[in-house]
XYZ file of C-alpha atoms in Angstrom:
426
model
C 88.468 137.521 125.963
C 87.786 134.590 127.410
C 85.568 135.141 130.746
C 84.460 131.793 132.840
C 81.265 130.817 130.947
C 77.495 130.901 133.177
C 76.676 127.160 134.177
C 73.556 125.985 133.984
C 71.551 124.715 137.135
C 72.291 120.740 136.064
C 75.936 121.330 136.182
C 75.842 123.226 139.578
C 76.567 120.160 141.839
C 79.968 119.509 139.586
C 80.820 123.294 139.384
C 85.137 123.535 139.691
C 86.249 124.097 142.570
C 89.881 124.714 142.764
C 90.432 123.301 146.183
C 87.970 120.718 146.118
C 90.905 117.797 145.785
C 92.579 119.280 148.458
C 89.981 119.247 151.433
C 86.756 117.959 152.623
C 83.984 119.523 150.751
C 84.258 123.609 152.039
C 81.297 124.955 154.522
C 79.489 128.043 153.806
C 81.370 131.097 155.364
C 79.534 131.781 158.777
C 76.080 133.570 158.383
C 76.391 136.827 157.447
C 73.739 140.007 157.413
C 72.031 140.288 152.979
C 73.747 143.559 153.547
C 76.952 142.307 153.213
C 76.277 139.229 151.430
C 75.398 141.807 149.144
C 78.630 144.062 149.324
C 80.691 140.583 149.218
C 78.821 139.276 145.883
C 79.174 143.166 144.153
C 82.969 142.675 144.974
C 83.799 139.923 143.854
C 82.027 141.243 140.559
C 83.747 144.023 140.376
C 86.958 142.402 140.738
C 85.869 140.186 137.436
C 85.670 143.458 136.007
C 89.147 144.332 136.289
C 90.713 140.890 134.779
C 91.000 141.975 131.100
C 91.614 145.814 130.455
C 95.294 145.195 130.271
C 94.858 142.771 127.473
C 91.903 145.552 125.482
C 93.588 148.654 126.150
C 97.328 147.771 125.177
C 95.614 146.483 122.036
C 93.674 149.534 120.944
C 96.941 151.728 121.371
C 99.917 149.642 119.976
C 99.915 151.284 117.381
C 100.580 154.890 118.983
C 103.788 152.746 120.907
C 105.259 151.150 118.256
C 105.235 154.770 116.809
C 106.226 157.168 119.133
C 108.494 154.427 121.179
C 110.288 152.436 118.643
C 108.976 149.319 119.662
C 109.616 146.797 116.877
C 106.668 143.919 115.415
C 108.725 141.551 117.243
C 109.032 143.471 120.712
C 105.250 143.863 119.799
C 104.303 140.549 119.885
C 105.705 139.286 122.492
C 104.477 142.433 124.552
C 100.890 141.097 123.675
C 102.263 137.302 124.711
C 103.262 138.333 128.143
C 100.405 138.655 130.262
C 99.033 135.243 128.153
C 102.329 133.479 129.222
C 101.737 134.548 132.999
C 97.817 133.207 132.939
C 99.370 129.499 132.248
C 102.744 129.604 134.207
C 100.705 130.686 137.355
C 97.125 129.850 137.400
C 98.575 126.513 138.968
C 99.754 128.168 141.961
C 96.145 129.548 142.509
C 94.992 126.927 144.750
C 98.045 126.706 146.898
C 98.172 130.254 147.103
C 94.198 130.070 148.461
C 94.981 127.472 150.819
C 98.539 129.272 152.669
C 97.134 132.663 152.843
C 93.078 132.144 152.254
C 90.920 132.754 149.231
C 90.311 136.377 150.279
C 93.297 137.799 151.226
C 94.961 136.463 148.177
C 92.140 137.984 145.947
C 93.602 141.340 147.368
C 97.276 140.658 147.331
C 96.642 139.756 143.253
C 93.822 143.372 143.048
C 97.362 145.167 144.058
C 99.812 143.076 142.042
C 96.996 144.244 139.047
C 96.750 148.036 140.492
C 100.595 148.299 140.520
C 101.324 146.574 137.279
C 98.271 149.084 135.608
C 99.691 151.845 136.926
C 103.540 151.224 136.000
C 102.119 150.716 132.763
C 102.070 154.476 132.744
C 105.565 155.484 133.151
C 106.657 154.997 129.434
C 109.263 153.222 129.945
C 109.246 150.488 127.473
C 111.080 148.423 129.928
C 108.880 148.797 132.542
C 105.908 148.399 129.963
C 107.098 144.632 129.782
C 107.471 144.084 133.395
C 104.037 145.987 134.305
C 102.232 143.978 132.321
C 104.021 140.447 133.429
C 103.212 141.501 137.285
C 99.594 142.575 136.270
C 99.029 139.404 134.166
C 100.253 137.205 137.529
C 97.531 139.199 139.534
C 95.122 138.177 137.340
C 96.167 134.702 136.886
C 95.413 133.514 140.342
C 92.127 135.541 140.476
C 91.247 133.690 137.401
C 91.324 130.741 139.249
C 90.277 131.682 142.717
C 87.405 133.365 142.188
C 84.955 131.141 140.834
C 85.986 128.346 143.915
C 84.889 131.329 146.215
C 81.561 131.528 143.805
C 80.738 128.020 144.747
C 81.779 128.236 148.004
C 80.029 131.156 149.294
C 77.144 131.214 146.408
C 76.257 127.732 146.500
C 72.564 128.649 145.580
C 72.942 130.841 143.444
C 76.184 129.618 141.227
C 74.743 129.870 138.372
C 73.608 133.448 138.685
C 76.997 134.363 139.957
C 79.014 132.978 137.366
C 76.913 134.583 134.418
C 77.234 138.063 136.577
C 81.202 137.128 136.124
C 80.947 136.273 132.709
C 79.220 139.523 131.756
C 81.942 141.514 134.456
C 84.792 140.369 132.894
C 82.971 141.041 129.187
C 82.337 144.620 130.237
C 85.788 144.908 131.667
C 87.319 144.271 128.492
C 85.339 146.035 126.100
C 85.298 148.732 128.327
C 88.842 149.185 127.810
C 88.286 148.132 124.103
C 86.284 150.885 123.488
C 87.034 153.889 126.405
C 91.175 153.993 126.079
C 91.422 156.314 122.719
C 89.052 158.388 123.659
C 89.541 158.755 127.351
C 93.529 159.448 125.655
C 91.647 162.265 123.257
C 89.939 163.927 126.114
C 92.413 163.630 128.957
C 95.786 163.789 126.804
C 98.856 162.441 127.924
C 99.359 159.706 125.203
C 99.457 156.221 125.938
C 101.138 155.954 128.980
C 98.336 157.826 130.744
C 95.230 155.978 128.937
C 96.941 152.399 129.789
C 97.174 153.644 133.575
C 93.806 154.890 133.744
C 92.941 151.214 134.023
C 94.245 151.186 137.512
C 91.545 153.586 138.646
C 88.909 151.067 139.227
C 91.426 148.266 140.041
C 92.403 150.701 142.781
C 88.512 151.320 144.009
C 87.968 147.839 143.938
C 91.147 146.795 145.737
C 89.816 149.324 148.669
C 86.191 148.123 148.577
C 87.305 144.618 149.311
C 90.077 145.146 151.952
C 88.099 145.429 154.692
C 86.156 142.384 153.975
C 89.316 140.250 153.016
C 91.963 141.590 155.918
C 90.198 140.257 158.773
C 89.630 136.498 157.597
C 92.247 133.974 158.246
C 92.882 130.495 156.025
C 90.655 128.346 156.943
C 92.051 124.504 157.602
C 92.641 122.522 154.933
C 92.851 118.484 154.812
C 94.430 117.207 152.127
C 92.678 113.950 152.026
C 92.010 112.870 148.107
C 94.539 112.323 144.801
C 93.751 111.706 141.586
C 96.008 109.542 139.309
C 95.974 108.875 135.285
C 94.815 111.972 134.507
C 98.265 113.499 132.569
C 98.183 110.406 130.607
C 94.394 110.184 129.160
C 94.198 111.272 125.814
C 90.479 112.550 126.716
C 92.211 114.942 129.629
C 94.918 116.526 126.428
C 92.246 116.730 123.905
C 89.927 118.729 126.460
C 93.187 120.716 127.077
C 93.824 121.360 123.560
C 90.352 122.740 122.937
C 90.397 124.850 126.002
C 94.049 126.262 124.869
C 93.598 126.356 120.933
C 90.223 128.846 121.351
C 92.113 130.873 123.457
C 94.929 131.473 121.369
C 91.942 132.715 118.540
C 90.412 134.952 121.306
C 93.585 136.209 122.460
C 95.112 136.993 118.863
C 91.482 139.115 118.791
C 91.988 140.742 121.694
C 95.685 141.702 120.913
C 95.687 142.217 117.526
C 92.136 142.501 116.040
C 92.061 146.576 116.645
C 96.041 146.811 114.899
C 94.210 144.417 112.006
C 91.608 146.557 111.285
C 93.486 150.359 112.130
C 96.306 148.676 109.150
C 93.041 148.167 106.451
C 91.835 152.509 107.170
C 89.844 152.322 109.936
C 90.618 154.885 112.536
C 91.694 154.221 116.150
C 88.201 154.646 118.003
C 86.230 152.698 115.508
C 88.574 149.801 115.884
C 87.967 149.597 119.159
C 84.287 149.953 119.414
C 84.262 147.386 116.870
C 86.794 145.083 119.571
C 83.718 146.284 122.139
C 81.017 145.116 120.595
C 82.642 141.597 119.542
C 83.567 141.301 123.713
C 80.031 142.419 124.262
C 78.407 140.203 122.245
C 79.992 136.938 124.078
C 77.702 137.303 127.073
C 74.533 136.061 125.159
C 76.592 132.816 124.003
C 78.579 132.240 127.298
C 74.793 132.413 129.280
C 73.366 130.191 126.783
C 75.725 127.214 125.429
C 76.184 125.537 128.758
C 72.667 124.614 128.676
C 72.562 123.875 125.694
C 75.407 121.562 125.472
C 74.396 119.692 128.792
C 71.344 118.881 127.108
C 72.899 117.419 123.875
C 73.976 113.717 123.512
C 77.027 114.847 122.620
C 79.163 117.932 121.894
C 81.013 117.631 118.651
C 78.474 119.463 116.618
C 78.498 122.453 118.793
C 82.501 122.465 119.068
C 82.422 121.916 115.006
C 80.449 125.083 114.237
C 81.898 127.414 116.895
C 85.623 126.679 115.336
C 84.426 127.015 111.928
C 82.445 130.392 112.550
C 85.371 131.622 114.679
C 87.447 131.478 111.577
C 85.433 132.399 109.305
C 84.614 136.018 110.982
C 88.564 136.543 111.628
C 88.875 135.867 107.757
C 86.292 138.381 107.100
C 87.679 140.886 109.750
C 91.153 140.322 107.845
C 89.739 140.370 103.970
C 86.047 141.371 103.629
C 84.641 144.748 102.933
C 85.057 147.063 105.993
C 81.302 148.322 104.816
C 80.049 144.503 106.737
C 82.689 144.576 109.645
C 80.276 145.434 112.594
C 78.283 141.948 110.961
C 81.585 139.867 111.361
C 82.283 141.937 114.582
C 78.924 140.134 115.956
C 79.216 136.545 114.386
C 82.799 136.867 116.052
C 81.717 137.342 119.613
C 78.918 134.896 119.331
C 81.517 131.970 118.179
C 83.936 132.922 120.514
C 81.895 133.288 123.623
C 80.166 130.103 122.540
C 83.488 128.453 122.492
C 84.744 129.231 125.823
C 81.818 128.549 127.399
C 81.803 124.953 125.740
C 85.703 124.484 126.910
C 84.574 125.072 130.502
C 81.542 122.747 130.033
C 83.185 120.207 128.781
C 85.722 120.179 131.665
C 82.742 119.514 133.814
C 81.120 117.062 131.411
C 84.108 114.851 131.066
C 84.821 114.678 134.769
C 82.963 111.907 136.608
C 83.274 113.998 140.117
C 84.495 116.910 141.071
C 87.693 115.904 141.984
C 88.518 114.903 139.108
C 87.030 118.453 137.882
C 89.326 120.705 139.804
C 92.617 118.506 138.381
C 91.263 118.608 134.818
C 90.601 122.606 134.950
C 94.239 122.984 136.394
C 95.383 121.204 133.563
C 92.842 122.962 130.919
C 93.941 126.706 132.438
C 97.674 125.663 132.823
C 98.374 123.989 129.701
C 96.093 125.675 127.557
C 96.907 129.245 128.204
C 100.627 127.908 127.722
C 99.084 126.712 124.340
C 97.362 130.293 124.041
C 100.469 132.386 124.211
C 101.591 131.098 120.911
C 98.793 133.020 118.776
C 99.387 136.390 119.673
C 103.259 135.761 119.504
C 103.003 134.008 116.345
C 100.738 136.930 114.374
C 103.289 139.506 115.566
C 106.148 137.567 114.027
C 104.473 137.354 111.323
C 103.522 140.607 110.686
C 107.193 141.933 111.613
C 108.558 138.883 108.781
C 105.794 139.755 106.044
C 105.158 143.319 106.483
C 101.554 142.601 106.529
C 98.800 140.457 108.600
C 97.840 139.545 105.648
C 100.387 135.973 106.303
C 97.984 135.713 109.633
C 95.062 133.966 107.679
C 97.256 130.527 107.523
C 97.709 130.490 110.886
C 93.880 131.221 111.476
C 93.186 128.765 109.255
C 95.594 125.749 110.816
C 94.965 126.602 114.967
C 91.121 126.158 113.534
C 91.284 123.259 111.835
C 93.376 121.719 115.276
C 90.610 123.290 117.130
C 88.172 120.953 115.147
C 90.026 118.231 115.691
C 90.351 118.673 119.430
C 86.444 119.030 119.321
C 85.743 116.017 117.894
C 87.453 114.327 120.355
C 86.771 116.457 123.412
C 83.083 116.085 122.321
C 82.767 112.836 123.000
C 80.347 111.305 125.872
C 82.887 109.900 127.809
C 84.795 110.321 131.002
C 88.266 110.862 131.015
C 90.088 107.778 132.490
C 91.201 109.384 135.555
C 90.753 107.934 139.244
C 90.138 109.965 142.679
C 91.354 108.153 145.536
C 91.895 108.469 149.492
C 95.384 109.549 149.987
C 97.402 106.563 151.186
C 94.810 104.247 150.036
C-alpha cells in the first residue's frame, strides 16, 4: 500500500520537505484559532484517506471485469500498472506545482482530479476505465508528495504525530476499499462500475470540507536560493532508490493482484478482500514502530535483510500454502511490508546529511522508484495471461526480493550519500 511511514521525534528536524531546496526554510502559516487548526489537521487526514481506494477496490473486483467486460490478462495488467506509472511520472511535478499555485489549492485541484477519475470509473466503459484511473492516479501523485511538506510546515510540533495519523489514513483508506467494495456491490447492486465509483463519495466530502480552507490562500513567495549537485551520480542515492522502488513493486503486486491470487486458489470474493484488509491494516503497527527503531541501530542492513526475506516468504505462502493458515501469512505480510516502507522513507532521511539534500533524494526515491514499481504489477499480469496461472509469479517474487536484499545491503549502510547543497551561483 505503501503510506508515508510515522517518524520518530530524532528524525523530526530532517523530516522531507518537498520545497525545502527551493526556498528559505517555510514560516508557520499565520496564527490561527485550535478550532481550525483542528479542522485543517482532520483534512488533511482525511485527504490521506482517499490516496489508495482506487488501487484496493479495482483489485477486489477484476475479476467480475475481466468477466463480464472482456478485458484480457494483458489489458488487466496494465490496468493495475496505470495509476503506479502516474505516481512516478508525476510526483516530480509536485513541488513545482506547490510553489505556482500554493500547497493548498493544489491539494484541491488533485481531491477533484481523484473525485472525477473515481467517479468515471463508474461508467463501464472499459476505455474510460483506463483513462479514469490514469487522471485519478495523477491526483494522487502530487498529494503524495505535497502533503507531508504541508505536515512539516504547518505541524512542526507535532510531525511525528501527524505523519503516523497519515500513515494509519492512508492504511484505512485502502483496506477500506479492500474489504467494503464486494459487499457494498452485494447490497447496493449495480456491478462493478457502481462499487468502483462509490469511492468518490468521500473523495467528494473531503474535496468540499477543504475548499473553503484552500480557496482563499494565495502562493506564498518562493526564493529559489540552494542546488544540490552529484546526487544522480552516487551509487548510495540509486541504491536508496532501488530499495524504495523494488518494495513497492512487492506491495503494489499485493495490492493489485493478491485478492485475484487468492479468489483463483477457491476463496470467494469477500474473503479475499478482508484478507487484502487485514494485511493493509496490519502495516500501521510496523510503519509507527521501525523508524525508531532503525534510527537507533548502527546500521540498517539487518532490518532491510529480514523485511525482504519475510515479504517473500508470506507472498509464497499466500501463492502455495494451505488456505486453512492464510489470515497468519495475511499478518506476517503487512508487518514486512509496512516495516519496509517505513525503512525506505527512513533511510532517505538517514542518508541525507541536510535536508536539502533530503527533499532531492525523496524526489528521486518517489520518481524513480515508483517508475521501478510499475513493473510488478505489469509483469504478474503478463504472466498470468502467458502461463494461464500465477503460479509463474513466484520467480518473479523470488528475483525483485533477492534485488531488494541487495539494495538493502547497500542502502543500509551508515553513510551519506555523496551529494553537495550549495548557494545558487556560488
Amino acid at each position: 500500500m505503501n503510506a508515508p511511514a510515522a517518524t520518530h521525534p530524532v528524525l523530526d528536524d530532517l523530516l522531507i520537505d518537498t520545497e525545502a531546496d527551493n526556498r528559505p526554510p517555510p514560516h508557520p502559516t499565520p496564527a490561527a484559532s485550535r478550532g481550525r487548526q483542528l479542522l485543517l489537521g482532520l483534512s488533511v487526514v482525511l485527504i490521506a484517506f482517499n490516496l489508495r481506494p482506487v488501487f484496493s477496490s479495482l483489485s477486489v473486483t477484476l475479476p467480475e471485469i475481466m468477466a463480464t467486460s472482456g478485458l484480457t490478462p494483458t489489458a488487466a495488467s496494465f490496468l493495475t500498472t496505470l495509476p503506479v506509472l502516474c505516481l512516478g511520472l508525476f510526483a516530480p511535478l509536485a513541488p513545482w506545482l506547490g510553489r505556482r499555485f500554493g500547497t493548498e489549492r493544489t491539494l484541491l485541484g488533485c481531491m477533484l482530479l481523484i473525485v472525477v477519475g473515481t467517479l468515471a470509473r463508474g461508467s463501464g466503459s472499459l476505455a474510460l476505465l483506463f483513462v479514469a484511473s490514469a487522471i485519478a492516479g495523477i491526483g494522487i501523485a502530487v498529494n503524495n508528495v505535497l502533503l507531508p511538506a504541508l505536515f512539516k510546515r504547518d505541524f512542526a510540533h507535532r510531525a511525528a504525530l501527524m505523519m503516523g495519523l497519515y500513515t494509519m489514513a492512508v492504511c484505512g483508506g485502502a483496506a477500506s476499499a479492500a474489504g467494503l467494495t464486494v459487499p457494498l456491490e452485494h447490497a447496493l447492486g449495480g456491478g462493478w462500475p457502481r462499487a468502483l465509483a462509490l469511492w468518490a463519495v468521500p473523495a467528494a466530502l473531503v474535496t468540499l470540507l477543504w475548499a473553503p480552507l484552500a480557496l482563499p490562500l494565495k502562493p506564498r513567495a518562493s526564493e529559489s536560493g540552494v542546488t544540490v549537485r552529484g546526487l544522480w551520480r552516487d551509487r548510495l542515492a540509486w541504491q536508496v532508490t532501488l530499495f524504495m522502488g523494488l518494495q513497492s513493486a512487492l506491495a503494489y503486486i499485493v495490492m493489485g493482484w493478491l485478492a485475484p491470487i487468492l479468489r483463483e486458489r477457491g476463496l470467494d470474493a469477500a474473503t479475499a478482500g478482508y484478507v487484502v484488509s487485514v494485511s493493509v491494516m496490519t502495516q500501521v503497527v510496523t510503519c509507527l514502530v521501525v523508524p525508531s527503531i532503525a534510527a537507533r541501530c548502527r546500521n540498517q542492513v539487518g532490518i532491510a535483510v529480514a523485511v525482504a526475506v519475510l515479504t517473500v516468504a508470506a507472498m509464497l505462502a499466500c501463492l502455495f500454502a494451505p488456505l486453512a493458515g492464510v489470515w497468519v501469512w495475511a499478518v506476517l505480510l503487512g508487518i514486512a511490508q509496512g516495516g519496509s516502507f517505513a525503512l525506505a522513507l527512513t533511510l532517505i532521511v538517514l542518508r541525507s546529511p541536510d535536508s536539502h539534500v533530503a527533499a532531492q533524494l525523496s524526489g528521486m526515491a518517489q520518481g524513480v522508484g515508483y517508475l521501478v514499481a510499475a513493473f510488478g504489477p505489469l509483469l504478474v499480469g503478463l504472466l498470468r495471461g502467458w502461463t494461464g496461472s500465477f503460479a509463474s509469479s513466484a520467480v518473479l517474487f523470488v528475483l525483485i526480493g533477492a534485488a531488494l536484499v541487495a539494495s538493502g545491503l547497500g542502502a543500509g549502510r551508515t553513510q551519506y550519500v555523496r551529494a553537495v547543497a550549495t548557494a545558487k551561483g556560488a
